[in-house]
Amino acid sequence: MSVNIPRGTQDILPGQSEKWQYIESIAKDVCRRYHYKEIRTPIFEHTELFKRSVGDTTDIVQKEMYTFEDRGERSLTLRPEGTAAVVRSFVENKMFGIPDQPVKLFYTGPMFRYERPQAGRYRQFVQFGVEAIGSEDPAIDAEVMALVMAIYKEAGLKKLKLVINSLGDAESRTAHREALVAHFKPRIDEFCSDCQSRLTQNPLRILDCKKDRGHELMATAPSILDYLNEESKAYFEKVTSYLDAMSIEYVIDPTLVRGLDYYNHTAFEIMSEAEGFGAITTLCGGGRYNGLVQQLGGPESPGIGFAFSIERFIAAMEAEQVEWQVDEGLDCFIVAIGDAAKDRSVSLVHDVRAAGLSADRDYQDRKMKAQLKASDRQKARFTAILGEDELAENRITVKDMSGGTQEQVPLNELAAYLKTTMEAN
Ligand code: HAM
């Protein structure tokens, strides 16, 4: 009996995995330039962590977590996102004591959400994210957005829309919350059961409801931007002025609310506007979470960050038909004919690899023609042929597949010859 892959997960096979490595290497290099360092946290955490940070009333916590009890009867959860664990680690490792704040971190790894699988939505997906914790300077909000836009730009994506909003501070949010309740309450029975409980638990989330999106009260709902107090307004203006200063284009959308509870002030998402991109167009989400460090037992340390999934990044690259700058080819394929040549090719391929080049040979005892075909299929830059004559004369025939030239090279000089030829053009 064969066993299939679980729903909502995927195998990343050779041919695809190069694309993942490519995106991850761009993202890591941009992080290096912006001075963000890598953090690695566990894939599972205490369930309590997500309840207290992402929020008890969110879809993620209520419906989507992979929660299990371990043999010690502790409730653990496969992480649905990365921010909670990074903040936990920030507190646990007393990173608030580091003299240079904010602490600027990036991470990448699998996340797990029990969602209904569809294009761009998986149950296991890989996020790349950053968190800058320990500063309330609006310049860091702008920096984080500039960083993610730089990653997309570097990869060659163009059809993007950066959407931003301010959710304000606690005072502004309370005022807005009251206005939302007053707006929806008289007609809440026209809304879905989720929205009915959201009205008392978290009325902001009504604005994000997929089912009631078309209800007339949605369009006329009070806008958070009208409830920002002076401080929150000034903060948001600073953020947008810094984006302007860096010529980063954005759209302000007062209906942008995020699906996690820890946000305040700046919230943002990046959408793909490429034709043919699936129904789910959000590539990246992020925002500010002042208060989260305290909520998880640390001192007041304001933070901001974002995360995107590699899955949606790749989908956007494909939708925009961006050319992948990935090198799948092989530097040298060694074709050996006859038993003695085959034996000799073992150390020969080893020498080429030791010199830093990629090399391979036949392991199926194939005839010369089949080996040459294999070299072609594997897009080898050089095909090196070792037959009985060559072996007797201690040389090898090297074909440069890009130019079609052919040379005889002493056996012990093969690696050096390949290197010099490659460096020359
Ligand atoms: P989020 O909006 O829940 O935020 O997820 C961020 C990104 O993860 C999404 O924009 C999307 O690219 C990707 N994503 C989410 N769910 C799925 C899925 N089921 N399949 C594929 N991709 C998915 C967060 O997770 C926050 N922790 C972001 C953040 C970091 N905020 C501050 N710092």
Short mmCIF file of C-alpha atoms and ligand atoms in Angstrom, two decimals:
data_model
loop_
_atom_site.label_atom_id
_atom_site.label_comp_id
_atom_site.label_asym_id
_atom_site.label_seq_id
_atom_site.Cartn_x
_atom_site.Cartn_y
_atom_site.Cartn_z
CA MET A 1 0.00 0.00 0.00
CA SER A 2 1.35 3.40 -0.89
CA VAL A 3 1.03 6.39 1.40
CA ASN A 4 0.37 9.83 -0.08
CA ILE A 5 1.53 13.27 0.96
CA PRO A 6 -0.82 15.03 3.44
CA ARG A 7 -3.31 17.54 2.00
CA GLY A 8 -2.03 21.10 1.78
CA THR A 9 1.66 20.13 1.78
CA GLN A 10 4.07 19.72 -1.09
CA ASP A 11 7.35 18.09 -2.02
CA ILE A 12 9.85 20.55 -3.41
CA LEU A 13 11.67 18.55 -6.04
CA PRO A 14 14.93 19.27 -7.87
CA GLY A 15 14.14 21.78 -10.60
CA GLN A 16 11.91 23.64 -8.10
CA SER A 17 14.18 23.63 -5.06
CA GLU A 18 16.71 25.81 -6.93
CA LYS A 19 14.02 28.51 -7.05
CA TRP A 20 13.56 28.29 -3.29
CA GLN A 21 17.29 28.57 -2.70
CA TYR A 22 17.44 31.51 -5.09
CA ILE A 23 14.74 33.47 -3.25
CA GLU A 24 16.18 32.60 0.13
CA SER A 25 19.64 33.71 -0.95
CA ILE A 26 18.34 37.06 -2.23
CA ALA A 27 16.36 37.60 0.97
CA LYS A 28 19.35 36.75 3.15
CA ASP A 29 21.63 39.01 1.17
CA VAL A 30 19.23 41.95 1.44
CA CYS A 31 19.01 41.28 5.20
CA ARG A 32 22.79 41.39 5.39
CA ARG A 33 22.76 44.82 3.73
CA TYR A 34 20.08 46.10 6.11
CA HIS A 35 21.99 44.57 9.04
CA TYR A 36 19.48 41.93 10.17
CA LYS A 37 20.87 38.73 11.71
CA GLU A 38 19.38 35.25 11.56
CA ILE A 39 17.47 33.70 14.45
CA ARG A 40 16.31 30.07 14.53
CA THR A 41 13.56 29.07 16.93
CA PRO A 42 11.82 25.70 17.45
CA ILE A 43 9.12 24.49 15.09
CA PHE A 44 6.81 23.80 18.03
CA GLU A 45 6.10 25.99 21.04
CA HIS A 46 3.79 25.92 24.06
CA THR A 47 0.23 26.45 22.80
CA GLU A 48 -0.20 29.24 25.34
CA LEU A 49 2.34 31.37 23.43
CA PHE A 50 0.11 31.68 20.38
CA LYS A 51 -3.05 32.18 22.40
CA ARG A 52 -1.46 35.09 24.21
CA SER A 53 0.15 36.74 21.18
CA VAL A 54 -1.71 35.94 17.96
CA GLY A 55 -4.91 36.17 20.01
CA ASP A 56 -7.60 33.86 21.38
CA THR A 57 -10.28 35.21 19.08
CA THR A 58 -8.36 34.99 15.79
CA ASP A 59 -9.10 32.38 13.12
CA ILE A 60 -5.53 31.13 13.47
CA VAL A 61 -5.92 30.24 17.14
CA GLN A 62 -9.56 29.18 17.00
CA LYS A 63 -9.54 27.08 13.85
CA GLU A 64 -6.13 26.58 12.32
CA MET A 65 -3.56 25.39 14.83
CA TYR A 66 -1.92 21.96 14.81
CA THR A 67 -2.05 21.37 18.54
CA PHE A 68 -1.06 18.15 20.25
CA GLU A 69 -0.19 16.81 23.65
CA ASP A 70 3.28 15.39 24.12
CA ARG A 71 4.09 12.39 26.27
CA GLY A 72 4.55 14.69 29.26
CA GLU A 73 0.97 15.96 28.76
CA ARG A 74 2.06 19.43 27.71
CA SER A 75 0.01 21.18 25.06
CA LEU A 76 2.29 22.05 22.16
CA THR A 77 1.52 23.67 18.80
CA LEU A 78 3.33 23.60 15.46
CA ARG A 79 4.07 27.27 14.92
CA PRO A 80 1.46 28.99 12.70
CA GLU A 81 3.71 32.06 12.32
CA GLY A 82 7.11 33.33 13.43
CA THR A 83 6.64 36.57 15.37
CA ALA A 84 5.42 35.00 18.62
CA ALA A 85 8.45 32.72 18.92
CA VAL A 86 10.91 35.49 18.06
CA VAL A 87 9.40 37.74 20.73
CA ARG A 88 9.40 34.86 23.24
CA SER A 89 13.08 34.31 22.49
CA PHE A 90 13.79 38.06 22.74
CA VAL A 91 12.34 38.02 26.27
CA GLU A 92 13.80 34.67 27.33
CA ASN A 93 17.29 35.57 26.16
CA LYS A 94 17.04 39.09 27.60
CA MET A 95 17.83 40.65 24.24
CA PHE A 96 16.31 43.86 25.58
CA GLY A 97 19.60 44.22 27.50
CA ILE A 98 21.71 44.41 24.33
CA PRO A 99 23.08 47.98 24.12
CA ASP A 100 22.20 48.47 20.46
CA GLN A 101 18.44 48.49 19.98
CA PRO A 102 16.45 47.61 18.03
CA VAL A 103 17.56 44.01 17.77
CA LYS A 104 17.15 43.26 14.07
CA LEU A 105 16.40 39.63 13.25
CA PHE A 106 15.34 37.51 10.29
CA TYR A 107 14.12 33.93 10.09
CA THR A 108 12.94 31.38 7.60
CA GLY A 109 11.22 28.05 8.04
CA PRO A 110 8.01 26.08 7.80
CA MET A 111 4.78 27.31 9.41
CA PHE A 112 1.59 25.28 9.86
CA ARG A 113 -2.04 26.32 9.57
CA TYR A 114 -5.03 24.04 9.16
CA GLU A 115 -6.57 26.07 6.32
CA ARG A 116 -8.64 24.99 3.33
CA PRO A 117 -5.97 24.26 0.73
CA GLN A 118 -6.15 26.13 -2.58
CA ALA A 119 -3.74 27.88 -4.94
CA GLY A 120 -1.34 29.89 -2.75
CA ARG A 121 -2.74 28.46 0.47
CA TYR A 122 -1.05 25.50 2.09
CA ARG A 123 -1.16 23.76 5.44
CA GLN A 124 2.61 23.76 5.60
CA PHE A 125 4.28 26.79 4.02
CA VAL A 126 7.64 28.45 4.39
CA GLN A 127 7.82 32.00 5.66
CA PHE A 128 10.70 34.40 5.45
CA GLY A 129 10.29 37.17 7.98
CA VAL A 130 12.06 39.92 9.86
CA GLU A 131 11.47 41.48 13.26
CA ALA A 132 13.05 44.69 14.58
CA ILE A 133 12.43 44.86 18.32
CA GLY A 134 13.32 47.67 20.70
CA SER A 135 12.62 50.91 18.87
CA GLU A 136 9.62 53.10 18.26
CA ASP A 137 11.34 55.25 15.67
CA PRO A 138 9.02 55.53 12.64
CA ALA A 139 12.17 55.26 10.52
CA ILE A 140 12.35 51.58 11.44
CA ASP A 141 8.79 51.05 10.13
CA ALA A 142 9.90 52.57 6.85
CA GLU A 143 13.13 50.54 6.88
CA VAL A 144 11.27 47.25 7.28
CA MET A 145 9.00 48.08 4.33
CA ALA A 146 11.99 49.21 2.26
CA LEU A 147 13.73 45.94 3.07
CA VAL A 148 10.95 43.71 1.80
CA MET A 149 10.42 45.85 -1.29
CA ALA A 150 14.18 45.52 -1.96
CA ILE A 151 13.90 41.72 -1.83
CA TYR A 152 11.05 41.70 -4.35
CA LYS A 153 12.82 44.18 -6.59
CA GLU A 154 16.07 42.22 -6.52
CA ALA A 155 14.20 39.10 -7.61
CA GLY A 156 12.72 41.03 -10.53
CA LEU A 157 9.10 41.47 -9.42
CA LYS A 158 7.49 44.69 -10.59
CA LYS A 159 3.72 44.36 -10.39
CA LEU A 160 3.39 44.96 -6.68
CA LYS A 161 1.22 47.16 -4.53
CA LEU A 162 2.27 48.18 -1.04
CA VAL A 163 -0.86 48.90 1.01
CA ILE A 164 -0.49 50.58 4.38
CA ASN A 165 -2.73 51.67 7.22
CA SER A 166 -2.46 52.81 10.78
CA LEU A 167 -4.32 50.95 13.50
CA GLY A 168 -3.32 53.66 15.99
CA ASP A 169 -2.38 53.36 19.64
CA ALA A 170 -4.55 51.90 22.42
CA GLU A 171 -6.56 55.11 22.90
CA SER A 172 -7.30 55.49 19.18
CA ARG A 173 -8.24 51.83 18.90
CA THR A 174 -10.67 52.05 21.82
CA ALA A 175 -12.39 55.04 20.23
CA HIS A 176 -12.57 53.27 16.88
CA ARG A 177 -13.80 50.07 18.48
CA GLU A 178 -16.69 51.91 20.13
CA ALA A 179 -17.60 53.52 16.82
CA LEU A 180 -17.55 50.11 15.09
CA VAL A 181 -19.82 48.56 17.71
CA ALA A 182 -22.26 51.47 17.40
CA HIS A 183 -22.19 51.08 13.61
CA PHE A 184 -22.74 47.32 13.36
CA LYS A 185 -24.75 46.50 16.49
CA PRO A 186 -28.24 47.57 15.32
CA ARG A 187 -28.04 45.27 12.29
CA ILE A 188 -25.63 42.57 13.50
CA ASP A 189 -28.26 39.84 12.95
CA GLU A 190 -27.76 40.38 9.19
CA PHE A 191 -24.16 39.18 9.56
CA CYS A 192 -22.64 35.71 9.85
CA SER A 193 -22.30 33.97 13.21
CA ASP A 194 -18.55 34.64 13.28
CA CYS A 195 -19.18 38.39 12.92
CA GLN A 196 -21.80 38.24 15.64
CA SER A 197 -19.24 36.98 18.12
CA ARG A 198 -16.61 39.34 16.70
CA LEU A 199 -18.86 42.28 17.63
CA THR A 200 -18.16 41.75 21.31
CA GLN A 201 -14.77 40.05 21.08
CA ASN A 202 -12.97 41.97 18.36
CA PRO A 203 -15.16 44.19 16.16
CA LEU A 204 -12.22 45.25 13.95
CA ARG A 205 -12.14 41.73 12.55
CA ILE A 206 -15.64 42.19 11.08
CA LEU A 207 -14.00 44.39 8.42
CA ASP A 208 -11.94 41.39 7.32
CA CYS A 209 -14.87 38.97 6.98
CA LYS A 210 -14.91 37.12 3.67
CA LYS A 211 -18.59 36.12 3.92
CA ASP A 212 -20.04 39.56 4.66
CA ARG A 213 -17.67 41.52 2.45
CA GLY A 214 -20.57 42.79 0.28
CA HIS A 215 -22.84 44.04 3.09
CA GLU A 216 -23.69 47.73 2.72
CA LEU A 217 -22.58 48.52 6.28
CA MET A 218 -19.03 47.46 5.36
CA ALA A 219 -18.54 50.31 2.93
CA THR A 220 -19.83 52.91 5.39
CA ALA A 221 -18.02 51.54 8.47
CA PRO A 222 -16.11 54.14 10.50
CA SER A 223 -12.52 54.49 9.29
CA ILE A 224 -9.71 54.09 11.79
CA LEU A 225 -7.96 57.06 10.22
CA ASP A 226 -10.75 59.32 11.55
CA TYR A 227 -10.16 58.06 15.08
CA LEU A 228 -6.41 58.39 15.33
CA ASN A 229 -5.38 60.70 18.14
CA GLU A 230 -2.78 63.41 17.45
CA GLU A 231 0.15 61.21 18.47
CA SER A 232 -0.88 58.29 16.28
CA LYS A 233 -1.59 60.60 13.37
CA ALA A 234 1.83 62.25 13.70
CA TYR A 235 3.49 58.83 13.89
CA PHE A 236 1.77 57.63 10.72
CA GLU A 237 2.67 60.85 8.90
CA LYS A 238 6.32 60.34 9.79
CA VAL A 239 6.24 56.78 8.44
CA THR A 240 4.71 57.88 5.12
CA SER A 241 7.12 60.82 4.83
CA TYR A 242 10.07 58.42 5.18
CA LEU A 243 8.59 56.16 2.50
CA ASP A 244 8.24 59.24 0.28
CA ALA A 245 11.86 60.16 0.98
CA MET A 246 12.95 56.74 -0.29
CA SER A 247 10.58 56.99 -3.31
CA ILE A 248 8.72 53.89 -2.20
CA GLU A 249 5.21 53.94 -3.62
CA TYR A 250 2.28 52.92 -1.43
CA VAL A 251 -1.48 53.18 -1.16
CA ILE A 252 -3.21 54.03 2.11
CA ASP A 253 -6.16 51.73 2.76
CA PRO A 254 -8.06 52.40 6.00
CA THR A 255 -9.86 49.05 5.67
CA LEU A 256 -6.62 47.07 5.95
CA VAL A 257 -6.82 45.13 9.19
CA ARG A 258 -4.58 42.19 9.89
CA GLY A 259 -5.60 38.71 10.92
CA LEU A 260 -3.51 38.66 14.09
CA ASP A 261 -4.27 40.54 17.29
CA TYR A 262 -0.90 41.95 18.27
CA TYR A 263 -0.83 44.86 15.82
CA ASN A 264 -1.06 48.59 16.45
CA HIS A 265 0.09 51.69 14.55
CA THR A 266 1.60 50.70 11.18
CA ALA A 267 0.04 47.72 9.35
CA PHE A 268 0.91 46.80 5.80
CA GLU A 269 0.47 44.20 3.08
CA ILE A 270 2.00 43.72 -0.32
CA MET A 271 -0.23 42.47 -3.13
CA SER A 272 0.65 41.06 -6.51
CA GLU A 273 -1.06 42.86 -9.37
CA ALA A 274 0.18 40.41 -11.98
CA GLU A 275 -2.46 39.13 -14.36
CA GLY A 276 -3.11 35.46 -13.85
CA PHE A 277 -2.13 35.53 -10.21
CA GLY A 278 -4.63 33.46 -8.24
CA ALA A 279 -7.46 34.74 -6.06
CA ILE A 280 -5.21 35.19 -3.04
CA THR A 281 -3.08 38.18 -3.97
CA THR A 282 -1.43 38.97 -0.63
CA LEU A 283 2.27 38.21 -0.88
CA CYS A 284 3.42 39.66 2.42
CA GLY A 285 1.98 41.00 5.65
CA GLY A 286 3.40 42.86 8.57
CA GLY A 287 3.09 45.64 11.07
CA ARG A 288 3.97 47.12 14.41
CA TYR A 289 3.33 45.29 17.68
CA ASN A 290 4.13 47.64 20.57
CA GLY A 291 3.07 45.87 23.75
CA LEU A 292 3.69 42.30 22.62
CA VAL A 293 7.02 42.01 24.43
CA GLN A 294 5.33 43.12 27.65
CA GLN A 295 2.45 40.74 27.06
CA LEU A 296 4.99 37.91 26.93
CA GLY A 297 6.67 38.96 30.16
CA GLY A 298 9.38 41.38 29.01
CA PRO A 299 9.89 45.10 29.52
CA GLU A 300 8.31 47.67 27.20
CA SER A 301 10.01 47.02 23.85
CA PRO A 302 8.14 48.09 20.73
CA GLY A 303 8.56 45.95 17.62
CA ILE A 304 7.74 45.75 13.94
CA GLY A 305 8.18 43.08 11.28
CA PHE A 306 6.75 41.24 8.30
CA ALA A 307 6.63 37.79 6.76
CA PHE A 308 6.04 36.44 3.29
CA SER A 309 5.77 32.90 2.07
CA ILE A 310 8.16 31.53 -0.50
CA GLU A 311 5.22 29.68 -2.11
CA ARG A 312 3.42 32.92 -2.98
CA PHE A 313 6.70 34.60 -3.94
CA ILE A 314 7.32 31.85 -6.51
CA ALA A 315 3.72 32.10 -7.75
CA ALA A 316 4.22 35.85 -8.30
CA MET A 317 7.48 35.23 -10.17
CA GLU A 318 5.71 32.73 -12.44
CA ALA A 319 2.71 35.05 -12.96
CA GLU A 320 5.03 37.90 -13.98
CA GLN A 321 7.12 35.47 -16.03
CA VAL A 322 10.31 36.70 -14.43
CA GLU A 323 13.33 34.78 -15.63
CA TRP A 324 14.93 32.67 -12.94
CA GLN A 325 18.62 33.38 -12.54
CA VAL A 326 19.33 29.86 -11.40
CA ASP A 327 22.20 27.77 -12.60
CA GLU A 328 21.03 24.18 -12.93
CA GLY A 329 23.89 23.02 -15.15
CA LEU A 330 26.91 20.92 -14.44
CA ASP A 331 30.50 22.05 -15.07
CA CYS A 332 31.81 18.73 -16.34
CA PHE A 333 30.48 15.28 -17.21
CA ILE A 334 33.09 12.57 -17.56
CA VAL A 335 32.33 9.94 -20.18
CA ALA A 336 34.41 6.80 -19.61
CA ILE A 337 34.58 3.90 -22.06
CA GLY A 338 35.89 0.51 -20.96
CA ASP A 339 36.56 -0.91 -17.51
CA ALA A 340 40.00 0.62 -17.03
CA ALA A 341 38.76 4.11 -17.97
CA LYS A 342 35.75 3.71 -15.66
CA ASP A 343 38.05 2.83 -12.77
CA ARG A 344 40.24 5.82 -13.53
CA SER A 345 37.26 8.17 -13.71
CA VAL A 346 36.51 7.61 -10.01
CA SER A 347 39.50 9.66 -8.85
CA LEU A 348 39.24 11.97 -11.86
CA VAL A 349 35.73 13.17 -10.99
CA HIS A 350 36.88 13.45 -7.37
CA ASP A 351 39.77 15.78 -8.38
CA VAL A 352 37.48 18.05 -10.39
CA ARG A 353 35.06 18.33 -7.46
CA ALA A 354 37.92 18.99 -5.04
CA ALA A 355 38.94 21.90 -7.28
CA GLY A 356 35.54 23.46 -6.62
CA LEU A 357 33.75 22.56 -9.84
CA SER A 358 30.62 20.44 -10.18
CA ALA A 359 31.23 17.14 -11.91
CA ASP A 360 29.50 13.84 -12.48
CA ARG A 361 29.95 10.54 -14.30
CA ASP A 362 27.98 7.48 -15.37
CA TYR A 363 26.94 4.89 -12.80
CA GLN A 364 24.81 2.68 -15.03
CA ASP A 365 27.51 1.07 -17.15
CA ARG A 366 26.11 2.77 -20.23
CA LYS A 367 27.55 2.81 -23.74
CA MET A 368 29.38 5.89 -24.98
CA LYS A 369 26.37 7.25 -26.89
CA ALA A 370 24.09 7.01 -23.86
CA GLN A 371 26.71 8.69 -21.69
CA LEU A 372 27.02 11.55 -24.17
CA LYS A 373 23.25 11.96 -24.14
CA ALA A 374 23.27 12.05 -20.34
CA SER A 375 25.91 14.78 -20.45
CA ASP A 376 23.66 16.77 -22.78
CA ARG A 377 20.57 16.27 -20.62
CA GLN A 378 22.46 17.46 -17.59
CA LYS A 379 23.51 20.60 -19.45
CA ALA A 380 27.21 19.97 -18.82
CA ARG A 381 29.41 22.86 -19.87
CA PHE A 382 32.26 20.41 -20.65
CA THR A 383 32.12 16.78 -21.68
CA ALA A 384 35.40 14.99 -20.95
CA ILE A 385 35.85 11.67 -22.79
CA LEU A 386 38.19 8.99 -21.51
CA GLY A 387 38.58 5.98 -23.85
CA GLU A 388 41.23 3.28 -24.07
CA ASP A 389 43.51 5.38 -26.33
CA GLU A 390 43.31 8.43 -24.11
CA LEU A 391 44.01 6.38 -21.01
CA ALA A 392 47.06 4.76 -22.63
CA GLU A 393 48.42 8.22 -23.42
CA ASN A 394 47.48 9.71 -20.07
CA ARG A 395 45.24 12.37 -21.60
CA ILE A 396 41.52 13.14 -21.91
CA THR A 397 39.43 14.68 -24.70
CA VAL A 398 37.61 17.76 -23.43
CA LYS A 399 34.73 19.19 -25.43
CA ASP A 400 33.59 22.71 -24.63
CA MET A 401 29.86 22.37 -25.22
CA SER A 402 29.32 26.13 -25.39
CA GLY A 403 31.76 26.74 -28.23
CA GLY A 404 32.06 23.28 -29.71
CA THR A 405 35.88 23.28 -29.44
CA GLN A 406 37.77 20.15 -28.48
CA GLU A 407 41.16 19.80 -26.76
CA GLN A 408 43.45 17.07 -25.50
CA VAL A 409 44.38 17.68 -21.88
CA PRO A 410 46.85 15.72 -19.69
CA LEU A 411 44.83 13.68 -17.18
CA ASN A 412 46.33 15.27 -14.09
CA GLU A 413 45.67 18.75 -15.47
CA LEU A 414 41.94 18.31 -16.15
CA ALA A 415 40.67 20.28 -13.15
CA ALA A 416 43.13 23.15 -13.71
CA TYR A 417 42.30 23.27 -17.44
CA LEU A 418 38.54 23.43 -16.79
CA LYS A 419 39.01 26.18 -14.23
CA THR A 420 41.18 28.38 -16.44
CA THR A 421 38.88 27.96 -19.42
CA MET A 422 35.82 28.84 -17.33
CA GLU A 423 37.46 31.87 -15.81
CA ALA A 424 38.58 33.10 -19.25
CA ASN A 425 35.01 33.46 -20.51
P1 HAM B 1 0.33 36.67 8.06
O1 HAM B 1 -0.34 37.76 7.30
O2 HAM B 1 -0.55 35.72 8.80
O3 HAM B 1 1.33 37.37 9.06
O4 HAM B 1 1.25 35.84 7.10
C1 HAM B 1 2.26 36.47 6.37
C2 HAM B 1 2.41 35.86 4.99
O5 HAM B 1 2.55 34.44 5.08
C3 HAM B 1 1.21 36.03 4.06
O6 HAM B 1 1.21 37.31 3.48
C4 HAM B 1 1.48 34.94 3.06
O7 HAM B 1 2.52 35.31 2.15
C5 HAM B 1 2.03 33.84 3.92
N1 HAM B 1 0.99 32.87 4.28
C6 HAM B 1 0.13 32.90 5.31
N2 HAM B 1 -0.65 31.81 5.32
C7 HAM B 1 -0.27 31.06 4.26
C8 HAM B 1 -0.69 29.79 3.73
N3 HAM B 1 -1.65 29.09 4.32
N4 HAM B 1 -0.07 29.34 2.60
C9 HAM B 1 0.91 30.04 2.01
N5 HAM B 1 1.35 31.23 2.48
C10 HAM B 1 0.78 31.73 3.58
C11 HAM B 1 2.18 36.73 9.91
O8 HAM B 1 2.39 35.55 9.90
C12 HAM B 1 2.94 37.68 10.81
N6 HAM B 1 3.76 36.87 11.74
C13 HAM B 1 3.79 38.63 10.00
C14 HAM B 1 4.54 39.57 10.86
C15 HAM B 1 5.84 39.48 11.21
N7 HAM B 1 4.06 40.64 11.47
C16 HAM B 1 5.01 41.22 12.18
N8 HAM B 1 6.10 40.53 12.04
#
